[in-house]
Short mmCIF file of N, CA, C and O in Angstrom, two decimals:
data_model
loop_
_atom_site.label_atom_id
_atom_site.label_comp_id
_atom_site.label_asym_id
_atom_site.label_seq_id
_atom_site.Cartn_x
_atom_site.Cartn_y
_atom_site.Cartn_z
N LYS E 61 34.00 38.77 -39.30
CA LYS E 61 33.17 38.76 -38.13
C LYS E 61 32.45 37.42 -37.97
O LYS E 61 32.34 36.91 -36.87
N ARG E 62 31.96 36.86 -39.01
CA ARG E 62 31.23 35.61 -38.93
C ARG E 62 32.12 34.47 -38.42
O ARG E 62 31.66 33.64 -37.65
N ASP E 63 33.37 34.42 -38.82
CA ASP E 63 34.24 33.34 -38.40
C ASP E 63 34.50 33.36 -36.91
O ASP E 63 34.57 32.32 -36.29
N THR E 64 34.63 34.51 -36.32
CA THR E 64 34.90 34.59 -34.88
C THR E 64 33.67 34.17 -34.08
O THR E 64 33.79 33.55 -33.04
N MET E 65 32.46 34.47 -34.56
CA MET E 65 31.25 34.10 -33.82
C MET E 65 31.03 32.59 -33.86
O MET E 65 30.67 31.98 -32.88
N SER E 66 31.26 31.99 -35.01
CA SER E 66 31.00 30.56 -35.11
C SER E 66 32.00 29.75 -34.29
O SER E 66 31.67 28.69 -33.80
N SER E 67 33.19 30.25 -34.09
CA SER E 67 34.17 29.49 -33.33
C SER E 67 33.92 29.64 -31.83
O SER E 67 34.36 28.79 -31.06
N THR E 68 33.21 30.67 -31.39
CA THR E 68 32.99 30.84 -29.96
C THR E 68 31.66 30.26 -29.49
O THR E 68 31.45 30.10 -28.31
N THR E 69 30.77 29.95 -30.40
CA THR E 69 29.48 29.39 -29.97
C THR E 69 29.64 27.89 -29.73
O THR E 69 30.48 27.23 -30.34
N THR E 70 28.84 27.36 -28.83
CA THR E 70 28.89 25.93 -28.53
C THR E 70 27.59 25.29 -28.94
O THR E 70 26.56 25.93 -29.04
N SER E 71 27.64 24.01 -29.13
CA SER E 71 26.46 23.26 -29.52
C SER E 71 25.52 23.13 -28.33
O SER E 71 25.96 22.87 -27.20
N THR E 72 24.22 23.28 -28.57
CA THR E 72 23.24 23.18 -27.49
C THR E 72 22.33 21.98 -27.69
O THR E 72 21.19 21.98 -27.28
N GLY E 73 22.81 20.97 -28.33
CA GLY E 73 22.01 19.75 -28.47
C GLY E 73 21.23 19.69 -29.76
O GLY E 73 20.21 19.04 -29.83
N GLY E 74 21.71 20.34 -30.80
CA GLY E 74 21.02 20.31 -32.09
C GLY E 74 21.19 18.96 -32.76
O GLY E 74 21.62 17.99 -32.15
N ARG E 75 20.88 18.89 -34.05
CA ARG E 75 20.93 17.62 -34.78
C ARG E 75 22.29 16.96 -34.77
O ARG E 75 22.40 15.76 -34.59
N GLY E 76 23.32 17.72 -34.95
CA GLY E 76 24.66 17.13 -35.04
C GLY E 76 25.28 16.89 -33.68
O GLY E 76 26.34 16.30 -33.58
N SER E 77 24.64 17.29 -32.62
CA SER E 77 25.21 17.17 -31.29
C SER E 77 25.05 15.76 -30.74
O SER E 77 24.09 15.06 -31.05
N LYS E 78 25.99 15.36 -29.92
CA LYS E 78 25.89 14.06 -29.27
C LYS E 78 25.29 14.18 -27.88
O LYS E 78 25.17 13.20 -27.18
N GLN E 79 24.92 15.38 -27.48
CA GLN E 79 24.30 15.56 -26.17
C GLN E 79 22.85 15.10 -26.23
O GLN E 79 22.20 15.20 -27.25
N ARG E 80 22.36 14.61 -25.12
CA ARG E 80 20.98 14.19 -25.03
C ARG E 80 20.22 15.19 -24.17
O ARG E 80 20.78 15.82 -23.30
N GLY E 81 18.95 15.27 -24.41
CA GLY E 81 18.12 16.20 -23.66
C GLY E 81 17.84 15.71 -22.26
O GLY E 81 18.22 14.62 -21.86
N ARG E 82 17.21 16.51 -21.45
CA ARG E 82 16.77 16.21 -20.09
C ARG E 82 17.90 15.88 -19.15
O ARG E 82 17.83 14.93 -18.36
N GLY E 83 18.95 16.58 -19.18
CA GLY E 83 19.95 16.44 -18.14
C GLY E 83 20.98 15.37 -18.40
O GLY E 83 21.43 15.16 -19.50
N GLN E 84 21.31 14.62 -17.37
CA GLN E 84 22.44 13.70 -17.38
C GLN E 84 22.17 12.43 -18.16
O GLN E 84 21.48 11.55 -17.70
N GLY E 85 22.71 12.31 -19.34
CA GLY E 85 22.68 11.07 -20.07
C GLY E 85 21.34 10.67 -20.65
O GLY E 85 21.18 9.58 -21.12
N GLY E 86 20.34 11.51 -20.57
CA GLY E 86 19.05 11.23 -21.18
C GLY E 86 18.27 10.13 -20.49
O GLY E 86 17.43 9.49 -21.10
N ARG E 87 18.55 9.86 -19.25
CA ARG E 87 17.83 8.78 -18.56
C ARG E 87 16.38 9.14 -18.29
O ARG E 87 15.53 8.30 -18.31
N GLY E 88 16.11 10.38 -17.98
CA GLY E 88 14.75 10.82 -17.69
C GLY E 88 14.21 10.17 -16.42
O GLY E 88 14.73 9.20 -15.92
N ARG E 89 13.20 10.72 -15.84
CA ARG E 89 12.49 10.22 -14.67
C ARG E 89 13.39 9.93 -13.48
O ARG E 89 13.04 9.12 -12.62
N GLY E 90 14.53 10.51 -13.38
CA GLY E 90 15.38 10.30 -12.22
C GLY E 90 15.93 8.88 -12.18
O GLY E 90 16.12 8.23 -13.18
N GLY E 91 16.15 8.39 -10.97
CA GLY E 91 16.60 7.02 -10.82
C GLY E 91 18.06 6.82 -11.13
O GLY E 91 18.50 5.71 -11.32
N GLY E 92 18.83 7.91 -11.16
CA GLY E 92 20.25 7.78 -11.45
C GLY E 92 21.03 7.27 -10.26
O GLY E 92 20.49 6.71 -9.30
N ALA E 93 22.32 7.48 -10.27
CA ALA E 93 23.19 6.98 -9.21
C ALA E 93 23.00 7.75 -7.91
O ALA E 93 23.44 7.30 -6.87
N GLY E 94 22.32 8.86 -7.92
CA GLY E 94 22.13 9.65 -6.71
C GLY E 94 21.11 9.09 -5.74
O GLY E 94 20.95 9.59 -4.65
N ASP E 95 20.41 8.00 -6.10
CA ASP E 95 19.38 7.44 -5.24
C ASP E 95 19.93 6.29 -4.39
O ASP E 95 19.21 5.35 -4.08
N ALA E 96 21.16 6.37 -3.96
CA ALA E 96 21.78 5.27 -3.23
C ALA E 96 21.18 5.11 -1.84
O ALA E 96 21.13 4.01 -1.32
N THR E 97 20.71 6.19 -1.21
CA THR E 97 20.12 6.08 0.11
C THR E 97 18.67 5.66 -0.01
O THR E 97 17.92 6.19 -0.81
N LYS E 98 18.28 4.67 0.81
CA LYS E 98 16.93 4.14 0.75
C LYS E 98 16.20 4.54 2.03
O LYS E 98 16.75 4.46 3.11
N LYS E 99 14.94 4.94 1.88
CA LYS E 99 14.16 5.34 3.04
C LYS E 99 13.77 4.12 3.86
O LYS E 99 13.54 3.05 3.34
N GLU E 100 13.68 4.31 5.16
CA GLU E 100 13.19 3.27 6.04
C GLU E 100 11.68 3.23 5.95
O GLU E 100 11.03 4.25 5.91
N SER E 101 11.12 2.05 5.95
CA SER E 101 9.67 1.91 5.91
C SER E 101 9.09 2.23 7.28
O SER E 101 9.65 1.86 8.32
N ILE E 102 7.97 2.92 7.29
CA ILE E 102 7.32 3.22 8.57
C ILE E 102 6.47 2.05 9.04
O ILE E 102 6.07 1.99 10.19
N LEU E 103 6.19 1.10 8.15
CA LEU E 103 5.46 -0.09 8.54
C LEU E 103 6.42 -1.08 9.20
O LEU E 103 7.52 -1.31 8.71
N GLU E 104 5.97 -1.66 10.27
CA GLU E 104 6.79 -2.64 10.96
C GLU E 104 6.12 -4.00 10.86
O GLU E 104 5.72 -4.60 11.86
N LEU E 105 5.99 -4.47 9.64
CA LEU E 105 5.31 -5.74 9.42
C LEU E 105 6.12 -6.93 9.90
O LEU E 105 5.57 -8.01 10.11
N ALA E 106 7.41 -6.74 10.10
CA ALA E 106 8.24 -7.84 10.59
C ALA E 106 7.77 -8.31 11.97
O ALA E 106 7.89 -9.49 12.31
N LYS E 107 7.21 -7.40 12.75
CA LYS E 107 6.69 -7.77 14.08
C LYS E 107 5.48 -8.69 13.97
O LYS E 107 5.18 -9.43 14.90
N LEU E 108 4.77 -8.62 12.85
CA LEU E 108 3.55 -9.43 12.67
C LEU E 108 3.81 -10.76 11.98
O LEU E 108 2.87 -11.55 11.83
N MET E 109 5.04 -11.00 11.56
CA MET E 109 5.34 -12.25 10.86
C MET E 109 5.01 -13.45 11.74
O MET E 109 5.33 -13.48 12.93
N ASP E 110 4.32 -14.44 11.14
CA ASP E 110 3.90 -15.67 11.81
C ASP E 110 2.93 -15.42 12.95
O ASP E 110 2.79 -16.26 13.84
N HIS E 111 2.27 -14.27 12.95
CA HIS E 111 1.22 -13.95 13.91
C HIS E 111 -0.07 -13.67 13.13
O HIS E 111 -0.03 -13.31 11.95
N THR E 112 -1.19 -13.77 13.82
CA THR E 112 -2.47 -13.50 13.18
C THR E 112 -2.64 -12.00 12.98
O THR E 112 -2.46 -11.22 13.92
N ALA E 113 -2.97 -11.62 11.76
CA ALA E 113 -3.17 -10.21 11.42
C ALA E 113 -4.54 -10.03 10.80
O ALA E 113 -5.09 -10.95 10.17
N ARG E 114 -5.09 -8.85 10.98
CA ARG E 114 -6.36 -8.49 10.35
C ARG E 114 -6.05 -7.45 9.29
O ARG E 114 -5.35 -6.47 9.56
N VAL E 115 -6.58 -7.65 8.09
CA VAL E 115 -6.30 -6.76 6.96
C VAL E 115 -7.62 -6.21 6.44
O VAL E 115 -8.55 -6.98 6.17
N LYS E 116 -7.68 -4.89 6.32
CA LYS E 116 -8.84 -4.26 5.70
C LYS E 116 -8.40 -3.77 4.33
O LYS E 116 -7.36 -3.15 4.17
N CYS E 117 -9.24 -4.08 3.34
CA CYS E 117 -8.93 -3.73 1.96
C CYS E 117 -9.85 -2.63 1.46
O CYS E 117 -10.92 -2.39 2.04
N LEU E 118 -9.44 -1.99 0.39
CA LEU E 118 -10.31 -1.03 -0.27
C LEU E 118 -11.55 -1.76 -0.75
O LEU E 118 -11.48 -2.90 -1.19
N GLY E 119 -12.68 -1.12 -0.66
CA GLY E 119 -13.93 -1.77 -1.04
C GLY E 119 -14.63 -2.42 0.13
O GLY E 119 -15.71 -2.95 -0.02
N GLY E 120 -14.00 -2.44 1.31
CA GLY E 120 -14.65 -2.93 2.51
C GLY E 120 -14.37 -4.36 2.89
O GLY E 120 -14.82 -4.81 3.94
N ARG E 121 -13.65 -5.11 2.12
CA ARG E 121 -13.37 -6.51 2.45
C ARG E 121 -12.40 -6.58 3.63
O ARG E 121 -11.43 -5.84 3.70
N GLU E 122 -12.70 -7.49 4.57
CA GLU E 122 -11.83 -7.69 5.74
C GLU E 122 -11.40 -9.14 5.81
O GLU E 122 -12.20 -10.05 5.62
N LEU E 123 -10.11 -9.33 6.08
CA LEU E 123 -9.52 -10.66 6.11
C LEU E 123 -8.74 -10.85 7.40
O LEU E 123 -8.24 -9.89 7.98
N ARG E 124 -8.64 -12.12 7.81
CA ARG E 124 -7.82 -12.46 8.99
C ARG E 124 -7.04 -13.70 8.65
O ARG E 124 -7.60 -14.67 8.11
N GLY E 125 -5.74 -13.69 8.97
CA GLY E 125 -4.90 -14.85 8.69
C GLY E 125 -3.52 -14.67 9.27
O GLY E 125 -3.18 -13.62 9.82
N THR E 126 -2.71 -15.68 9.14
CA THR E 126 -1.34 -15.66 9.64
C THR E 126 -0.44 -15.04 8.57
O THR E 126 -0.38 -15.53 7.44
N LEU E 127 0.23 -13.96 8.94
CA LEU E 127 1.11 -13.26 7.99
C LEU E 127 2.35 -14.10 7.75
O LEU E 127 3.13 -14.37 8.66
N ARG E 128 2.52 -14.53 6.49
CA ARG E 128 3.67 -15.36 6.12
C ARG E 128 4.72 -14.59 5.34
O ARG E 128 5.87 -15.00 5.27
N GLY E 129 4.34 -13.47 4.73
CA GLY E 129 5.31 -12.72 3.95
C GLY E 129 4.75 -11.39 3.50
O GLY E 129 3.54 -11.17 3.51
N TYR E 130 5.65 -10.49 3.11
CA TYR E 130 5.30 -9.16 2.61
C TYR E 130 6.49 -8.61 1.84
O TYR E 130 7.58 -9.15 1.90
N ASP E 131 6.26 -7.53 1.11
CA ASP E 131 7.35 -6.85 0.43
C ASP E 131 7.20 -5.35 0.59
O ASP E 131 6.31 -4.88 1.31
N GLU E 132 8.07 -4.59 -0.08
CA GLU E 132 8.08 -3.13 0.08
C GLU E 132 6.84 -2.47 -0.51
O GLU E 132 6.53 -1.33 -0.18
N LEU E 133 6.10 -3.18 -1.35
CA LEU E 133 4.86 -2.64 -1.92
C LEU E 133 3.65 -3.02 -1.08
O LEU E 133 2.52 -2.79 -1.48
N VAL E 134 3.87 -3.63 0.07
CA VAL E 134 2.85 -4.10 1.01
C VAL E 134 1.98 -5.19 0.38
O VAL E 134 0.83 -5.37 0.75
N ASN E 135 2.52 -5.92 -0.58
CA ASN E 135 1.87 -7.15 -1.01
C ASN E 135 1.99 -8.11 0.16
O ASN E 135 3.07 -8.27 0.73
N LEU E 136 0.89 -8.75 0.53
CA LEU E 136 0.88 -9.60 1.72
C LEU E 136 0.57 -11.04 1.35
O LEU E 136 -0.20 -11.29 0.43
N VAL E 137 1.13 -11.97 2.11
CA VAL E 137 0.78 -13.38 2.00
C VAL E 137 0.19 -13.79 3.34
O VAL E 137 0.85 -13.70 4.37
N LEU E 138 -1.08 -14.22 3.33
CA LEU E 138 -1.76 -14.69 4.53
C LEU E 138 -2.07 -16.16 4.39
O LEU E 138 -2.58 -16.61 3.36
N ASP E 139 -1.77 -16.92 5.44
CA ASP E 139 -2.06 -18.35 5.47
C ASP E 139 -3.25 -18.58 6.39
O ASP E 139 -3.49 -17.81 7.32
N ASP E 140 -4.00 -19.63 6.16
CA ASP E 140 -5.22 -19.94 6.92
C ASP E 140 -6.13 -18.73 6.98
O ASP E 140 -6.68 -18.38 8.02
N CYS E 141 -6.31 -18.11 5.85
CA CYS E 141 -7.04 -16.84 5.77
C CYS E 141 -8.55 -17.07 5.79
O CYS E 141 -9.06 -18.04 5.22
N GLU E 142 -9.24 -16.15 6.47
CA GLU E 142 -10.70 -16.13 6.50
C GLU E 142 -11.17 -14.75 6.09
O GLU E 142 -10.55 -13.75 6.45
N GLU E 143 -12.25 -14.71 5.34
CA GLU E 143 -12.87 -13.44 4.96
C GLU E 143 -14.12 -13.25 5.80
O GLU E 143 -14.92 -14.17 5.96
N PHE E 144 -14.28 -12.05 6.35
CA PHE E 144 -15.49 -11.73 7.10
C PHE E 144 -16.59 -11.38 6.11
O PHE E 144 -16.39 -10.54 5.23
N ILE E 145 -17.74 -12.02 6.27
CA ILE E 145 -18.87 -11.80 5.37
C ILE E 145 -19.61 -10.54 5.80
O ILE E 145 -19.86 -10.32 6.99
N ARG E 146 -19.94 -9.72 4.81
CA ARG E 146 -20.69 -8.48 5.08
C ARG E 146 -22.19 -8.76 5.13
O ARG E 146 -22.69 -9.69 4.50
N ASP E 147 -22.89 -7.92 5.86
CA ASP E 147 -24.33 -8.00 5.97
C ASP E 147 -24.94 -7.65 4.60
O ASP E 147 -24.66 -6.59 4.07
N PRO E 148 -25.76 -8.53 4.02
CA PRO E 148 -26.32 -8.24 2.69
C PRO E 148 -27.26 -7.03 2.68
O PRO E 148 -27.42 -6.38 1.66
N ASP E 149 -27.86 -6.73 3.84
CA ASP E 149 -28.76 -5.57 3.91
C ASP E 149 -28.00 -4.26 4.05
O ASP E 149 -28.43 -3.22 3.56
N ASP E 150 -26.85 -4.30 4.74
CA ASP E 150 -26.03 -3.11 4.94
C ASP E 150 -24.58 -3.50 4.71
O ASP E 150 -23.94 -4.10 5.58
N LEU E 151 -24.05 -3.18 3.55
CA LEU E 151 -22.71 -3.61 3.18
C LEU E 151 -21.60 -2.98 4.01
O LEU E 151 -20.45 -3.39 3.93
N ASN E 152 -21.93 -1.96 4.80
CA ASN E 152 -20.93 -1.34 5.67
C ASN E 152 -20.71 -2.14 6.95
O ASN E 152 -19.72 -1.93 7.64
N ASN E 153 -21.63 -3.03 7.30
CA ASN E 153 -21.52 -3.83 8.51
C ASN E 153 -20.91 -5.19 8.20
O ASN E 153 -21.28 -5.86 7.25
N ILE E 154 -19.98 -5.58 9.07
CA ILE E 154 -19.33 -6.89 8.97
C ILE E 154 -20.02 -7.81 9.97
O ILE E 154 -20.22 -7.45 11.12
N THR E 155 -20.36 -9.01 9.53
CA THR E 155 -20.98 -9.98 10.43
C THR E 155 -19.91 -10.86 11.06
O THR E 155 -18.72 -10.75 10.72
N ASP E 156 -20.34 -11.73 11.96
CA ASP E 156 -19.40 -12.67 12.59
C ASP E 156 -19.15 -13.89 11.71
O ASP E 156 -18.28 -14.70 12.01
N LYS E 157 -19.91 -14.02 10.64
CA LYS E 157 -19.73 -15.15 9.73
C LYS E 157 -18.45 -14.98 8.91
O LYS E 157 -18.11 -13.88 8.50
N THR E 158 -17.77 -16.09 8.70
CA THR E 158 -16.54 -16.06 7.90
C THR E 158 -16.59 -17.18 6.87
O THR E 158 -17.36 -18.12 7.00
N ARG E 159 -15.75 -17.04 5.86
CA ARG E 159 -15.54 -18.15 4.93
C ARG E 159 -14.04 -18.36 4.79
O ARG E 159 -13.26 -17.40 4.76
N LYS E 160 -13.64 -19.60 4.74
CA LYS E 160 -12.21 -19.94 4.68
C LYS E 160 -11.70 -19.77 3.26
O LYS E 160 -12.34 -20.20 2.30
N LEU E 161 -10.55 -19.12 3.15
CA LEU E 161 -9.93 -18.91 1.84
C LEU E 161 -8.62 -19.68 1.70
O LEU E 161 -8.17 -19.93 0.60
N GLY E 162 -7.98 -20.01 2.81
CA GLY E 162 -6.70 -20.73 2.76
C GLY E 162 -5.53 -19.77 2.59
O GLY E 162 -5.46 -18.73 3.24
N LEU E 163 -4.62 -20.09 1.70
CA LEU E 163 -3.44 -19.27 1.43
C LEU E 163 -3.78 -18.22 0.38
O LEU E 163 -4.24 -18.57 -0.71
N VAL E 164 -3.59 -16.94 0.72
CA VAL E 164 -3.94 -15.87 -0.22
C VAL E 164 -2.79 -14.88 -0.35
O VAL E 164 -1.96 -14.73 0.55
N VAL E 165 -2.75 -14.22 -1.49
CA VAL E 165 -1.83 -13.11 -1.73
C VAL E 165 -2.70 -11.88 -1.94
O VAL E 165 -3.60 -11.87 -2.77
N ILE E 166 -2.45 -10.84 -1.16
CA ILE E 166 -3.21 -9.60 -1.25
C ILE E 166 -2.31 -8.55 -1.88
O ILE E 166 -1.22 -8.27 -1.37
N ARG E 167 -2.77 -7.98 -2.95
CA ARG E 167 -1.99 -6.96 -3.64
C ARG E 167 -1.93 -5.70 -2.79
O ARG E 167 -2.93 -5.25 -2.22
N GLY E 168 -0.76 -5.12 -2.69
CA GLY E 168 -0.54 -3.97 -1.81
C GLY E 168 -1.38 -2.75 -2.13
O GLY E 168 -1.70 -1.97 -1.24
N THR E 169 -1.77 -2.57 -3.40
CA THR E 169 -2.59 -1.41 -3.75
C THR E 169 -3.99 -1.50 -3.15
O THR E 169 -4.67 -0.49 -3.06
N GLN E 170 -4.42 -2.69 -2.75
CA GLN E 170 -5.74 -2.87 -2.17
C GLN E 170 -5.75 -2.79 -0.65
O GLN E 170 -6.81 -2.69 -0.03
N VAL E 171 -4.58 -2.82 -0.02
CA VAL E 171 -4.49 -2.83 1.44
C VAL E 171 -4.66 -1.42 1.99
O VAL E 171 -3.98 -0.49 1.57
N SER E 172 -5.61 -1.27 2.93
CA SER E 172 -5.76 0.04 3.58
C SER E 172 -5.37 -0.01 5.04
O SER E 172 -5.01 1.01 5.62
N LEU E 173 -5.42 -1.20 5.69
CA LEU E 173 -5.06 -1.29 7.10
C LEU E 173 -4.56 -2.69 7.41
O LEU E 173 -5.14 -3.68 6.94
N VAL E 174 -3.49 -2.77 8.19
CA VAL E 174 -2.97 -4.04 8.68
C VAL E 174 -2.81 -3.89 10.18
O VAL E 174 -2.15 -2.95 10.64
N SER E 175 -3.42 -4.79 10.95
CA SER E 175 -3.30 -4.69 12.40
C SER E 175 -3.17 -6.08 13.00
O SER E 175 -3.65 -7.06 12.42
N PRO E 176 -2.53 -6.17 14.17
CA PRO E 176 -2.45 -7.48 14.82
C PRO E 176 -3.82 -7.88 15.37
O PRO E 176 -4.57 -7.02 15.83
N GLU E 177 -4.13 -9.15 15.30
CA GLU E 177 -5.41 -9.63 15.83
C GLU E 177 -5.33 -9.76 17.35
O GLU E 177 -6.29 -9.48 18.04
N ASP E 178 -4.18 -10.18 17.85
CA ASP E 178 -4.00 -10.34 19.30
C ASP E 178 -3.86 -8.99 19.97
O ASP E 178 -3.15 -8.11 19.48
N GLY E 179 -4.53 -8.83 21.08
CA GLY E 179 -4.40 -7.59 21.85
C GLY E 179 -5.26 -6.46 21.34
O GLY E 179 -5.13 -5.33 21.81
N THR E 180 -6.14 -6.71 20.39
CA THR E 180 -7.03 -5.65 19.93
C THR E 180 -8.45 -6.00 20.33
O THR E 180 -8.83 -7.17 20.39
N GLU E 181 -9.21 -4.99 20.65
CA GLU E 181 -10.61 -5.19 20.99
C GLU E 181 -11.42 -4.03 20.44
O GLU E 181 -10.91 -2.92 20.28
N GLU E 182 -12.65 -4.30 20.14
CA GLU E 182 -13.52 -3.27 19.60
C GLU E 182 -13.99 -2.36 20.72
O GLU E 182 -14.34 -2.82 21.81
N ILE E 183 -13.95 -1.06 20.46
CA ILE E 183 -14.41 -0.09 21.45
C ILE E 183 -15.60 0.67 20.87
O ILE E 183 -15.81 0.68 19.66
N ALA E 184 -16.34 1.32 21.75
CA ALA E 184 -17.48 2.11 21.31
C ALA E 184 -16.98 3.35 20.58
O ALA E 184 -15.94 3.93 20.93
N ASN E 185 -17.72 3.77 19.57
CA ASN E 185 -17.35 4.95 18.80
C ASN E 185 -17.64 6.19 19.65
O ASN E 185 -18.80 6.46 19.99
N PRO E 186 -16.63 6.98 20.00
CA PRO E 186 -16.86 8.15 20.86
C PRO E 186 -17.57 9.29 20.14
O PRO E 186 -18.04 10.22 20.79
N PHE E 187 -17.69 9.22 18.84
CA PHE E 187 -18.31 10.30 18.09
C PHE E 187 -19.79 10.08 17.84
O PHE E 187 -20.48 10.93 17.31
N MET E 188 -20.27 8.90 18.20
CA MET E 188 -21.70 8.62 18.06
C MET E 188 -22.34 8.57 19.44
O MET E 188 -21.83 7.92 20.34
N SER E 189 -23.43 9.27 19.60
CA SER E 189 -24.13 9.25 20.88
C SER E 189 -25.31 8.29 20.80
O SER E 189 -25.94 8.14 19.75
N ASN E 190 -25.61 7.64 21.91
CA ASN E 190 -26.72 6.71 21.96
C ASN E 190 -28.06 7.42 21.90
O ASN E 190 -29.01 6.95 21.30
N ASP E 191 -28.15 8.56 22.57
CA ASP E 191 -29.40 9.32 22.53
C ASP E 191 -29.21 10.52 21.61
O ASP E 191 -28.21 11.21 21.65
N ALA E 192 -30.18 10.75 20.78
CA ALA E 192 -30.09 11.87 19.82
C ALA E 192 -30.39 13.16 20.52
O ALA E 192 -31.49 13.38 21.02
N GLU E 193 -29.39 14.02 20.58
CA GLU E 193 -29.58 15.33 21.21
C GLU E 193 -29.80 16.35 20.13
O GLU E 193 -29.08 16.43 19.15
N GLU E 194 -30.83 17.16 20.31
CA GLU E 194 -31.12 18.20 19.31
C GLU E 194 -31.29 19.53 19.93
O GLU E 194 -31.48 19.81 21.00
#
């Protein structure tokens, strides 16, 4: 009886087995040959190339410059870049004062907003009322 059972059982990846754990070839974390299709980016930064762009970063920093390059991680290269100085009394307010930075590289993990400078204008906040109604 023992001989028939041992001949019908298969190896499940034990010590003597040449199989690797976690599926196909032990690569882990995916990334195999099945990822041939690439998603289209929803960002259309190519339209902003060589145009003035405004970039808002995490932490409140705002920059303006000519977009010279970008990659799929939204790392940006801005030329003739200026940083908008924040109000020292209220760090949430941006003043009209700027300081020149020149050519900068902005890491994509810090970018929260990229917008064209041309054709944009500041509008009143519709959620704030001028007179306090109670």
